[in-house]
mmCIF file of C-alpha atoms and ligand atoms in Angstrom:
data_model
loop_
_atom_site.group_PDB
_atom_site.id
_atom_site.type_symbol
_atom_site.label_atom_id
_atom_site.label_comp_id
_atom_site.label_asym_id
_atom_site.label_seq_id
_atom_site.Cartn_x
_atom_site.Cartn_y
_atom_site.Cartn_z
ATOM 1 C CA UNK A 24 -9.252 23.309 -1.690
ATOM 2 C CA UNK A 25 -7.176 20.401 -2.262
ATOM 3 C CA UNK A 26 -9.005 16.759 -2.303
ATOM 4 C CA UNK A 27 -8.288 13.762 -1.438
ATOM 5 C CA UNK A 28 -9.626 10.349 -2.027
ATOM 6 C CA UNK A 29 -9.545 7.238 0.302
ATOM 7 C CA UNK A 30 -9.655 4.179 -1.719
ATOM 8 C CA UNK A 31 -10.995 0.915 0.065
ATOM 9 C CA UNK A 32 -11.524 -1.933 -1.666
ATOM 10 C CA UNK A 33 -13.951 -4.295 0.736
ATOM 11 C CA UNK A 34 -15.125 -8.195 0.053
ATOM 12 C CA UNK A 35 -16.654 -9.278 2.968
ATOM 13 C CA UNK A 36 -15.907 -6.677 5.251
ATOM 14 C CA UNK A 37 -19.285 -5.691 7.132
ATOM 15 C CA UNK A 38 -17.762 -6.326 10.700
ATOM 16 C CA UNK A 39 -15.212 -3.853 10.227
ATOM 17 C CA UNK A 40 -16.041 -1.092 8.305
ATOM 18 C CA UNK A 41 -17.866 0.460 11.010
ATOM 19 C CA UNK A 42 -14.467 0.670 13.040
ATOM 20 C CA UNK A 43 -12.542 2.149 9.925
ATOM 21 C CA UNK A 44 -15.141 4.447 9.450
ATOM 22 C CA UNK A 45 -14.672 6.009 13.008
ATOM 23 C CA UNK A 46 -10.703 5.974 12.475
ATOM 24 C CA UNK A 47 -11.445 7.468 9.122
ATOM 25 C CA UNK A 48 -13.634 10.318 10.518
ATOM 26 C CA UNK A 49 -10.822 11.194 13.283
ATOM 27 C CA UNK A 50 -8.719 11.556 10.361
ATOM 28 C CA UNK A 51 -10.893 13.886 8.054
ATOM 29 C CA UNK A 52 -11.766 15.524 11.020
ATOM 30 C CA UNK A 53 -8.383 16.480 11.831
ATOM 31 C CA UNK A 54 -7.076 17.528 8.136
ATOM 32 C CA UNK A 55 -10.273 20.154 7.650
ATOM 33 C CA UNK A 56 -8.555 21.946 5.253
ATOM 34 C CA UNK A 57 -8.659 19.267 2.599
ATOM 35 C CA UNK A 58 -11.980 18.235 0.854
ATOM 36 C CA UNK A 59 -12.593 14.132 1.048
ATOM 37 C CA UNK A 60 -13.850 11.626 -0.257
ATOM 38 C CA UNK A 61 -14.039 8.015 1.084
ATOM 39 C CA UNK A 62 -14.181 5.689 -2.519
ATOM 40 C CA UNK A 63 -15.616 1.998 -1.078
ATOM 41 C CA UNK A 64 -15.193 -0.822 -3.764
ATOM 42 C CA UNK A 65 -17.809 -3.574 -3.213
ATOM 43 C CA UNK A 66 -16.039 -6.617 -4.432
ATOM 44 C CA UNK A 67 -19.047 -8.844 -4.682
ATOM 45 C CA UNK A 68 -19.362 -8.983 -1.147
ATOM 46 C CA UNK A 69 -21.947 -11.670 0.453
ATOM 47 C CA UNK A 70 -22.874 -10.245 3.462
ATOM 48 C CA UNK A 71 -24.152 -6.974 4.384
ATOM 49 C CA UNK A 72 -21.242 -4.955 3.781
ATOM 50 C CA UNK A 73 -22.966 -3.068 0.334
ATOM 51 C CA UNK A 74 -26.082 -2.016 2.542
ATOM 52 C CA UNK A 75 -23.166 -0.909 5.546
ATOM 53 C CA UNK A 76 -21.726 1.066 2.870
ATOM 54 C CA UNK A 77 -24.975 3.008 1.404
ATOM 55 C CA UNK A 78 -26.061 3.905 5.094
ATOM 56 C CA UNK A 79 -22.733 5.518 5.755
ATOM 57 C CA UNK A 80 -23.150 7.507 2.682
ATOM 58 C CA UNK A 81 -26.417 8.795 3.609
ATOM 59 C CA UNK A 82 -25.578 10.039 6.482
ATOM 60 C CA UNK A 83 -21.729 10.911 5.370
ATOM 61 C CA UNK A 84 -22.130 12.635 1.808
ATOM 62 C CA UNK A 85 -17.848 12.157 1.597
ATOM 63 C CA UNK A 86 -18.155 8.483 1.344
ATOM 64 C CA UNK A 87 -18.965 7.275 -2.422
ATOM 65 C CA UNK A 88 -19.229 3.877 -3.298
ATOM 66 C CA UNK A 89 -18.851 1.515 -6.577
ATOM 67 C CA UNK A 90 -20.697 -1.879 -6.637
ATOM 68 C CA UNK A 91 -19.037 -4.398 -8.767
ATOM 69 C CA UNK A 92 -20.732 -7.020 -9.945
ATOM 70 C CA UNK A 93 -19.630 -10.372 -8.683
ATOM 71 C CA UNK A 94 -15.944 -10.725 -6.852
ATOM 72 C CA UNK A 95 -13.422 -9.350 -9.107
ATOM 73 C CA UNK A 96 -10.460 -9.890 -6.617
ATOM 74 C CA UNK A 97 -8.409 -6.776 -4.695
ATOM 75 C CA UNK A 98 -5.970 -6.322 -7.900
ATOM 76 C CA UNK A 99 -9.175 -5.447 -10.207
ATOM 77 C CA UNK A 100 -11.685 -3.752 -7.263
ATOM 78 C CA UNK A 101 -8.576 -1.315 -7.097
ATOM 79 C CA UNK A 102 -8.524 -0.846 -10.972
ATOM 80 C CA UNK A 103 -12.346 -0.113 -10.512
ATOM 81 C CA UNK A 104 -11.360 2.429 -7.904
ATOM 82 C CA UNK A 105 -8.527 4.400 -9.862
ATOM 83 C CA UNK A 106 -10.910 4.673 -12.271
ATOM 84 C CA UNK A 107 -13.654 6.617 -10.086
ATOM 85 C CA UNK A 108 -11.660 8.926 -7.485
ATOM 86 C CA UNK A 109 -11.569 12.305 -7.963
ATOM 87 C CA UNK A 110 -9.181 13.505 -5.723
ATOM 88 C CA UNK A 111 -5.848 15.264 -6.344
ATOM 89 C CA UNK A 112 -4.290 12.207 -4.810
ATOM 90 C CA UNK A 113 -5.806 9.262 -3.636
ATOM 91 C CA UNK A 114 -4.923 6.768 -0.528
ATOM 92 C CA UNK A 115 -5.232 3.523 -0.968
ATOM 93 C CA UNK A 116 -6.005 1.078 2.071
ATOM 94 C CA UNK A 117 -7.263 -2.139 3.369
ATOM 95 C CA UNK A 118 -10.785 -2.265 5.264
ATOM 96 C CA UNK A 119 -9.765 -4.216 8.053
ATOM 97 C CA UNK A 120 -7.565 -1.329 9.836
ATOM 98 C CA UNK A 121 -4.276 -3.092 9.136
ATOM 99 C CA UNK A 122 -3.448 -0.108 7.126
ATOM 100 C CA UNK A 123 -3.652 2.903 9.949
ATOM 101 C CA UNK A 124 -5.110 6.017 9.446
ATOM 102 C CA UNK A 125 -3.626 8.057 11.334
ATOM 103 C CA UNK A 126 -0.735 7.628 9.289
ATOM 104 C CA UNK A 127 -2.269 9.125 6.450
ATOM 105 C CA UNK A 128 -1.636 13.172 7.705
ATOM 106 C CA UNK A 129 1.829 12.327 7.639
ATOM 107 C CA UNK A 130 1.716 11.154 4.101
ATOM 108 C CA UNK A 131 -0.163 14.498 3.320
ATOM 109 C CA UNK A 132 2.749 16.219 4.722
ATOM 110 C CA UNK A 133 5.128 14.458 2.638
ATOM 111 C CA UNK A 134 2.760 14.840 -0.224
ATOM 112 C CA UNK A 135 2.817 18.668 0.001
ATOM 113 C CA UNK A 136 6.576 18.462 -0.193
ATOM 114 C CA UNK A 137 6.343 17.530 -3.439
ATOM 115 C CA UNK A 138 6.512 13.799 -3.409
ATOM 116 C CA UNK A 139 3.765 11.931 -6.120
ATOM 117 C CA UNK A 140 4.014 8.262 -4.452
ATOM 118 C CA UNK A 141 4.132 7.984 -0.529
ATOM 119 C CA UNK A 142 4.239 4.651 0.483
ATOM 120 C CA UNK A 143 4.284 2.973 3.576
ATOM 121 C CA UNK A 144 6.483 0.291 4.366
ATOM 122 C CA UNK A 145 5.800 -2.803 7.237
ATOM 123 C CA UNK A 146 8.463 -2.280 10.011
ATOM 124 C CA UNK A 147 7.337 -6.390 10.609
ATOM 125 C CA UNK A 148 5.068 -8.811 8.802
ATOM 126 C CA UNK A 149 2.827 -8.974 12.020
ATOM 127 C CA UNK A 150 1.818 -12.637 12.460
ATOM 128 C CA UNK A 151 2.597 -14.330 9.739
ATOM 129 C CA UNK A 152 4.019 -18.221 9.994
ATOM 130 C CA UNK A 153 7.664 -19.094 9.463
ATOM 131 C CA UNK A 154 7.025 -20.318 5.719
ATOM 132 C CA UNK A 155 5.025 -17.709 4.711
ATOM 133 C CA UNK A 156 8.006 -15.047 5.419
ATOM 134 C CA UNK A 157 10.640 -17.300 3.508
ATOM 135 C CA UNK A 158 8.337 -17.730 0.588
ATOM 136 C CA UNK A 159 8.138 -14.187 0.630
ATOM 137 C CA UNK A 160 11.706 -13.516 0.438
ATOM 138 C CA UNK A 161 12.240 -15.935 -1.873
ATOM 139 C CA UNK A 162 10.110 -14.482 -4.263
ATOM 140 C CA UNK A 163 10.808 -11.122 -3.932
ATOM 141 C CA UNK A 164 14.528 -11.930 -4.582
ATOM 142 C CA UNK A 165 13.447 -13.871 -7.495
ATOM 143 C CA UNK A 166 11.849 -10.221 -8.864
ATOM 144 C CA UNK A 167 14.295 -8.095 -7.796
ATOM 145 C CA UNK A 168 16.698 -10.162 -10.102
ATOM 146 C CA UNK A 169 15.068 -10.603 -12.850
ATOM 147 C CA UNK A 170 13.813 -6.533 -13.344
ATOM 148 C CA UNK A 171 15.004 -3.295 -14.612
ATOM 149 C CA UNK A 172 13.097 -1.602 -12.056
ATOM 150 C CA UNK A 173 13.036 -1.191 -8.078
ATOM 151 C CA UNK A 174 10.594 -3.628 -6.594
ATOM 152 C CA UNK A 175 10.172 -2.887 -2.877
ATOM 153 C CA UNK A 176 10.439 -5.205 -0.096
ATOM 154 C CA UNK A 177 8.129 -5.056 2.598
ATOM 155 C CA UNK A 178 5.785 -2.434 1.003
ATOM 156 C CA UNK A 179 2.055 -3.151 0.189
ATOM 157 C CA UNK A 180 -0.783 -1.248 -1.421
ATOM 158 C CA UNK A 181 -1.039 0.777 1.594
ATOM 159 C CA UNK A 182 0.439 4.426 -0.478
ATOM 160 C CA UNK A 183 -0.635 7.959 -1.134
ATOM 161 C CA UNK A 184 -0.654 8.139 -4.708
ATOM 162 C CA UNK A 185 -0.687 11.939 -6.568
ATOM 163 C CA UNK A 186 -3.177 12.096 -9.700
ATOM 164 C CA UNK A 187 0.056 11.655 -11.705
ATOM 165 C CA UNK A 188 0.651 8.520 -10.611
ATOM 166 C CA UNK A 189 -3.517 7.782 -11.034
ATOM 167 C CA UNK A 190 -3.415 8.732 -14.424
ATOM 168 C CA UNK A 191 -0.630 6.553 -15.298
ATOM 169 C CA UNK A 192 -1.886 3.518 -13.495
ATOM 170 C CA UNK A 193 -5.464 4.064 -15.098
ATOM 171 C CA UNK A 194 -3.504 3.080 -18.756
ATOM 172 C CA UNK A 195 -2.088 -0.215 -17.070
ATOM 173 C CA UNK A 196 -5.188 -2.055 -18.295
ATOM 174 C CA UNK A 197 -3.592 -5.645 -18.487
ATOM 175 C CA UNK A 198 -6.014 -8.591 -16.955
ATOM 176 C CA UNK A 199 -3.039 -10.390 -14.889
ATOM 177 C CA UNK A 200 -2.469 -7.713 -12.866
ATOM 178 C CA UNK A 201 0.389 -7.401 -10.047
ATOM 179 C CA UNK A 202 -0.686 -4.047 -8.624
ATOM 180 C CA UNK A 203 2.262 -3.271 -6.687
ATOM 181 C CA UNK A 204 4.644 -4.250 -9.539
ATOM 182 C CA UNK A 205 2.883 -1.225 -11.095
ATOM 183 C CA UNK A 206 3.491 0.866 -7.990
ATOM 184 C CA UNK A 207 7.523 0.517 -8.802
ATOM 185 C CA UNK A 208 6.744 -0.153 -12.380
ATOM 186 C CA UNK A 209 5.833 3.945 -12.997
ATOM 187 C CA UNK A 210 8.690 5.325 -11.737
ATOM 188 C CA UNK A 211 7.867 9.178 -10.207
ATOM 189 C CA UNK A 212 9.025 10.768 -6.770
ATOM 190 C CA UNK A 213 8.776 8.041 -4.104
ATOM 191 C CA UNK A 214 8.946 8.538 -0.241
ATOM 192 C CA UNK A 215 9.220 6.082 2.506
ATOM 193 C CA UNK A 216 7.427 6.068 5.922
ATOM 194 C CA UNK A 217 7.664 2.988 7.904
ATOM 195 C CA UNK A 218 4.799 1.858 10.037
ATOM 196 C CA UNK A 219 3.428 -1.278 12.456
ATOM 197 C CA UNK A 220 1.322 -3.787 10.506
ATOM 198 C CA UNK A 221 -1.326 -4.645 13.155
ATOM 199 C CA UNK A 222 -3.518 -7.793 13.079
ATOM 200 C CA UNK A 223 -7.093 -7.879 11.141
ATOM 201 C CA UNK A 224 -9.837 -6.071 13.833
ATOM 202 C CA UNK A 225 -12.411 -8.384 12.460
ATOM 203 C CA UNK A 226 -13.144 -10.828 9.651
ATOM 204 C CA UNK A 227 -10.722 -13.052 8.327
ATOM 205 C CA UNK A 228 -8.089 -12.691 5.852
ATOM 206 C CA UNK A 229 -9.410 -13.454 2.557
ATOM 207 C CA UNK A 230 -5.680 -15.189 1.383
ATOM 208 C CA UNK A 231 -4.938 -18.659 1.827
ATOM 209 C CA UNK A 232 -1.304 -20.202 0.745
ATOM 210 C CA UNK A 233 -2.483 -21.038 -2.619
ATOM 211 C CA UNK A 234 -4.116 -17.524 -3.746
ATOM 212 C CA UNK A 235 -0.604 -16.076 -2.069
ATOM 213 C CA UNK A 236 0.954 -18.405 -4.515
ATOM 214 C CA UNK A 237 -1.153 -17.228 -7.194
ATOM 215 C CA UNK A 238 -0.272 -13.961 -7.019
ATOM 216 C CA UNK A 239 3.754 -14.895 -6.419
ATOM 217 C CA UNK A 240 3.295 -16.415 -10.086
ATOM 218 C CA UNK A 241 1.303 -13.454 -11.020
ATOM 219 C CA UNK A 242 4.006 -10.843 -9.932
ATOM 220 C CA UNK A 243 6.461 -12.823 -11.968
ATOM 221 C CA UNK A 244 5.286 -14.139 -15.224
ATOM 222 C CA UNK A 245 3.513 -10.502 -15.375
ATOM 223 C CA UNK A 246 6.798 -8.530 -14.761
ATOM 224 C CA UNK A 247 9.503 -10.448 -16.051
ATOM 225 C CA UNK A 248 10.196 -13.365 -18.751
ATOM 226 C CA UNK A 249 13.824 -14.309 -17.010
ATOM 227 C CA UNK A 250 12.002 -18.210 -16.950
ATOM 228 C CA UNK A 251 11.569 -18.087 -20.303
ATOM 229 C CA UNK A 252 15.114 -18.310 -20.769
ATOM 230 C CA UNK A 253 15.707 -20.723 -18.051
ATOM 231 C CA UNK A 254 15.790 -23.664 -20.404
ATOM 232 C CA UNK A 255 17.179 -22.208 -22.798
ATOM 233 C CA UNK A 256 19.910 -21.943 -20.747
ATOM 234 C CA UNK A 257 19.675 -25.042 -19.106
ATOM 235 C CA UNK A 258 19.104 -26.280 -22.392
ATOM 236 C CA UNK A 259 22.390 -25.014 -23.736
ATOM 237 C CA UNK A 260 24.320 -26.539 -20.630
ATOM 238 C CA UNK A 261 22.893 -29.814 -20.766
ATOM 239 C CA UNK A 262 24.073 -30.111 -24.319
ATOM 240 C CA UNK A 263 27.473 -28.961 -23.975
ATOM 241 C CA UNK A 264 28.165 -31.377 -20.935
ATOM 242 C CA UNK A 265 26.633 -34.133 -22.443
ATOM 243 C CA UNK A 266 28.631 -33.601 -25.699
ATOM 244 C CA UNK A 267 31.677 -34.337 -23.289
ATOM 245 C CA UNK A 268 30.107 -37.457 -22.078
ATOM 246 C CA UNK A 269 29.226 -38.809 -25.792
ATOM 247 C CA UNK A 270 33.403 -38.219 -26.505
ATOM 248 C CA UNK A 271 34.404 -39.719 -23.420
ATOM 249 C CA UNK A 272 31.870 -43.113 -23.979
ATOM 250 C CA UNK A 273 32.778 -42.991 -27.470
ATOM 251 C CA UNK A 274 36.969 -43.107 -26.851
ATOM 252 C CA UNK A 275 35.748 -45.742 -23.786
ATOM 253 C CA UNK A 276 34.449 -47.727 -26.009
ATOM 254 C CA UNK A 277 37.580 -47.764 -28.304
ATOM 255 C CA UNK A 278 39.931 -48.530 -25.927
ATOM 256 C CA UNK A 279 37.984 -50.940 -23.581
ATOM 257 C CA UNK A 280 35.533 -52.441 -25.895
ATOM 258 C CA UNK A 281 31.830 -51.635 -24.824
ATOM 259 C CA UNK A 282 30.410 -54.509 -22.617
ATOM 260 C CA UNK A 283 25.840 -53.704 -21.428
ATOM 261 C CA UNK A 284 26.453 -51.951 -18.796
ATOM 262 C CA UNK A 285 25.095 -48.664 -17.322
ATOM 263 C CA UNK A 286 21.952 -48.945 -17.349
ATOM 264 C CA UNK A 287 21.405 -47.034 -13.964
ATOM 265 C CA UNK A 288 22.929 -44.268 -15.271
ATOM 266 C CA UNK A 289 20.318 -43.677 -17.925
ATOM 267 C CA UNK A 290 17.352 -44.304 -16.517
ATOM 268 C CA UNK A 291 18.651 -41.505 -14.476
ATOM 269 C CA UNK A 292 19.793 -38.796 -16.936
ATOM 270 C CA UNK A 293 16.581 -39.808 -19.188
ATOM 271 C CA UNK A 294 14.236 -38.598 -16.179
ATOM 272 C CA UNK A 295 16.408 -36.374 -15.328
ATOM 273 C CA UNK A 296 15.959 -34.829 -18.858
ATOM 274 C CA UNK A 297 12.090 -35.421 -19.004
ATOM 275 C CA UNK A 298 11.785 -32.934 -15.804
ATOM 276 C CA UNK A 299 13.385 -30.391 -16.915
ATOM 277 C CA UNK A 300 11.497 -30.726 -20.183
ATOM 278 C CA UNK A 301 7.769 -30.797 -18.021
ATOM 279 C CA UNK A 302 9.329 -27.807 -16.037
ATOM 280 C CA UNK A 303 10.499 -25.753 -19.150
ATOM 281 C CA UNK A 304 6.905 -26.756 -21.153
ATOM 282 C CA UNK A 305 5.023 -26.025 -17.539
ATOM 283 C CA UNK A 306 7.027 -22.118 -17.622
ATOM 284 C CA UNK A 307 6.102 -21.885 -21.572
ATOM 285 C CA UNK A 308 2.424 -22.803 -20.304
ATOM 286 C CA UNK A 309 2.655 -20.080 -17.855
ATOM 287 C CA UNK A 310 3.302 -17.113 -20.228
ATOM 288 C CA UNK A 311 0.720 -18.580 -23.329
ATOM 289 C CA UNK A 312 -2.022 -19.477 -20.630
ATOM 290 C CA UNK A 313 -1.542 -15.210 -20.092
ATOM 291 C CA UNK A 314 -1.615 -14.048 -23.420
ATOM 292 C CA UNK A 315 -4.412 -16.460 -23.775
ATOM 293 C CA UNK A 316 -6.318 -14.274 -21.343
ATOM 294 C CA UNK A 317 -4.987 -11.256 -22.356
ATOM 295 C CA UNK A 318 -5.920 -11.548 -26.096
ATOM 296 C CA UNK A 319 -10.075 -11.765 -24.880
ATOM 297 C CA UNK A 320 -9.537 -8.311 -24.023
ATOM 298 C CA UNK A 321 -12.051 -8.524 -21.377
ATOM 299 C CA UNK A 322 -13.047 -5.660 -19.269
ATOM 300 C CA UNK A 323 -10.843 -6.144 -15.709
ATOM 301 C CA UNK A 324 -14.306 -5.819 -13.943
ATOM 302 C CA UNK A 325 -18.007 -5.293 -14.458
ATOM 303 C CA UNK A 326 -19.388 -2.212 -12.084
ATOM 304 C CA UNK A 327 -22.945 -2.289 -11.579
ATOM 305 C CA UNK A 328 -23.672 1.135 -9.402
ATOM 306 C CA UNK A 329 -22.017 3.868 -8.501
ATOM 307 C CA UNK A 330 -23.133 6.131 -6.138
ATOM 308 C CA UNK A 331 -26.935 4.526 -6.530
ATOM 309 C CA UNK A 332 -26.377 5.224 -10.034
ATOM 310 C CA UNK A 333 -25.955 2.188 -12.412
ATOM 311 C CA UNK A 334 -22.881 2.086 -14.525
ATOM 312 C CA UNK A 335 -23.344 2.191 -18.305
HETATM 313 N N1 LIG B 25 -10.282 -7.695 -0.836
HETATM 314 C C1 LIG B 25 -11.032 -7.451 -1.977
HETATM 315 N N2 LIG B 25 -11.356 -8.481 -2.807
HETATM 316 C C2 LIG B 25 -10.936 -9.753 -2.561
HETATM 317 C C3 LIG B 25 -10.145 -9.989 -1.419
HETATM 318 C C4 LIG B 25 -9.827 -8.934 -0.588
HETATM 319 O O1 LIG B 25 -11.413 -6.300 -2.240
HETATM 320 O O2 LIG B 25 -11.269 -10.640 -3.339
HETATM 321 C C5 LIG B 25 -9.938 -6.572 0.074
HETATM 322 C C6 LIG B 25 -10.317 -6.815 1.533
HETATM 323 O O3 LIG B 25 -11.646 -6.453 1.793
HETATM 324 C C7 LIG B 25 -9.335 -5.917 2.269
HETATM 325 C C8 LIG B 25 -8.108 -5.964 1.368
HETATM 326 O O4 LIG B 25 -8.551 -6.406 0.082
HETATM 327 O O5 LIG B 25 -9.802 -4.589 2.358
HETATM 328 C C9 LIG B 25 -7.037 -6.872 1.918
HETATM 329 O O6 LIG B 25 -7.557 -8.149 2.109
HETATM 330 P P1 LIG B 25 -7.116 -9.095 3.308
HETATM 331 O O7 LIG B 25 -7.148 -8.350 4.596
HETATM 332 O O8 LIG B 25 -7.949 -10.320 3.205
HETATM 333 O O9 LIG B 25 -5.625 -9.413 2.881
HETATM 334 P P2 LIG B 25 -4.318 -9.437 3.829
HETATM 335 O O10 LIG B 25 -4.376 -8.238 4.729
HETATM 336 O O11 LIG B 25 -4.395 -10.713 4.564
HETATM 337 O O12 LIG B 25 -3.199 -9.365 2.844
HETATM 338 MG MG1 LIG B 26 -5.796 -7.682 5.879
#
């Protein structure tokens, strides 16, 4: 018998796990001729959700849990759980049920027709505020522009992933990570399904605007080094325009003698100048500040137990 994993990474999410764990068992209960197993990652959570977690699997021996240490954020509690499913394939979701299960039979079907990466994609953004949606955009057209590869629009982490795909994201063990840069980053069979991207059942979202922004960086400087060459470019423009401009002052002053004047004019290209300079050294910044933190070679995240076992 085939198995398959549900991977759910959880920080702070004791008010609805008991819900997803009822949508979860409708699920299981209706695909009996696959084995589960329900992977939670505890991503330092601060309320009950660990203990939650524990009493489902004693009572449930298909749920399975791994207890990181502290909060690793979602990009690293899902490197924790690629690295402990066993299934065949694995499905990766959100805890707060704005990743449906029942849509995950479907992706089983599509799964057994030979596809490795079945992801789904947000019909709509559900409530999300004017701003956020531009920003959004903007960045993903910034991506899309910039890369060899496909990045999807639209699609989260919500996917059905085959153990190929598993295998090869398990070797992606960078410490800036952009998960679903990865996703598109691998390559293999993909599949669409579109679905309806509810609202949270309980809690609160754990992303403000600035940790969004975060990650908008993240995606790019981790995927791409277009910016790097965006002053060099600039840089090559600004010279050969103002090499016009020193001819044209220098045959002014030739032919009309050079009274003080101007002065307007320079205060305004010098700033000009010193911002795209702070802008170019701020990008540089960007990329070293990475390999700074790539060069510790740190672990991406500390587990502590797994399965009541502690982690070695
Ligand atoms: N999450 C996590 N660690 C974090 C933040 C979030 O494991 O530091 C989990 C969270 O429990 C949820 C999923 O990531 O299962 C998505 O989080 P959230 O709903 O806050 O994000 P949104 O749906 O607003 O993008
Ligand atoms: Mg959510």
């Amino acid at each position: 018998m085939k198995k398959i994993s549900v991977l759910i990474p959880c920080y702070n999410e004791e008010a609805s796990l008991p819900l997803l764990y009822t949508e979860l068992v409708k699920v299981m209960d209706s695909c009996k001729f696959y084995n589960w197993e329900v992977l939670f990652v505890n991503d330092g959570s601060r309320d009950q959700t660990l203990s939650i977690i524990k009493d489902l699997r004693h009572e449930d021996s298909r749920i399975s849990y791994v207890d990181l240490s502290r909060n690793f954020g979602k990009e690293n509690a899902m490197l924790a759980g690629f690295d402990y499913v066993t299934g065949d394939c694995m499905v990766i979701m959100d805890a707060d049920l704005q990743d449906p299960p029942s849509l995950i039979p479907k992706m089983l079907e599509w799964w057994e027709k030979g596809y490795d990466d079945v992801y789904a994609k947000r019909y709509d953004r559900g409530k999300e505020s004017w701003i956020r949606k531009r920003c959004s955009l903007l960045f993903y057209a910034i991506l899309q522009h910039s890369t060899r590869f496909e990045v999807l629009q639209n699609v989260g982490d919500f996917r059905l992933l085959d153990r190929v795909c598993i295998d090869a994201l398990k070797k992606m063990r960078e410490t800036e990570r952009y998960t679903k840069g990865m996703f598109c980053w691998i390559g293999f069979k993909k599949k669409e399904l579109i679905f309806n991207r509810g609202d949270r059942v309980a809690g609160k979202s754990n992303w403000n605007f600035g940790s969004l922004f975060n990650l908008a960086i993240e995606g790019i400087t981790s995927f791409t080094t277009t910016p790097l060459r965006f002053s060099a470019v600039l840089g090559f423009i600004i010279a050969f325009l103002s090499l016009g401009l020193m001819l044209f002052y220098f045959l002014k002053a030739l032919i009309w003698g050079d009274p003080i004047q101007g002065f307007p004019t320079l205060v305004v290209i010098i700033l000009f100048l010193g911002g795209i300079q702070l802008l170019s050294i701020g990008i540089l910044g960007e990329y070293l500040g990475r390999i700074f933190n790539e060069s510790k070679h740190r672990p991406i995240y500390i587990a502590r137990e797994y399965n009541g076992k502690k982690v070695d």
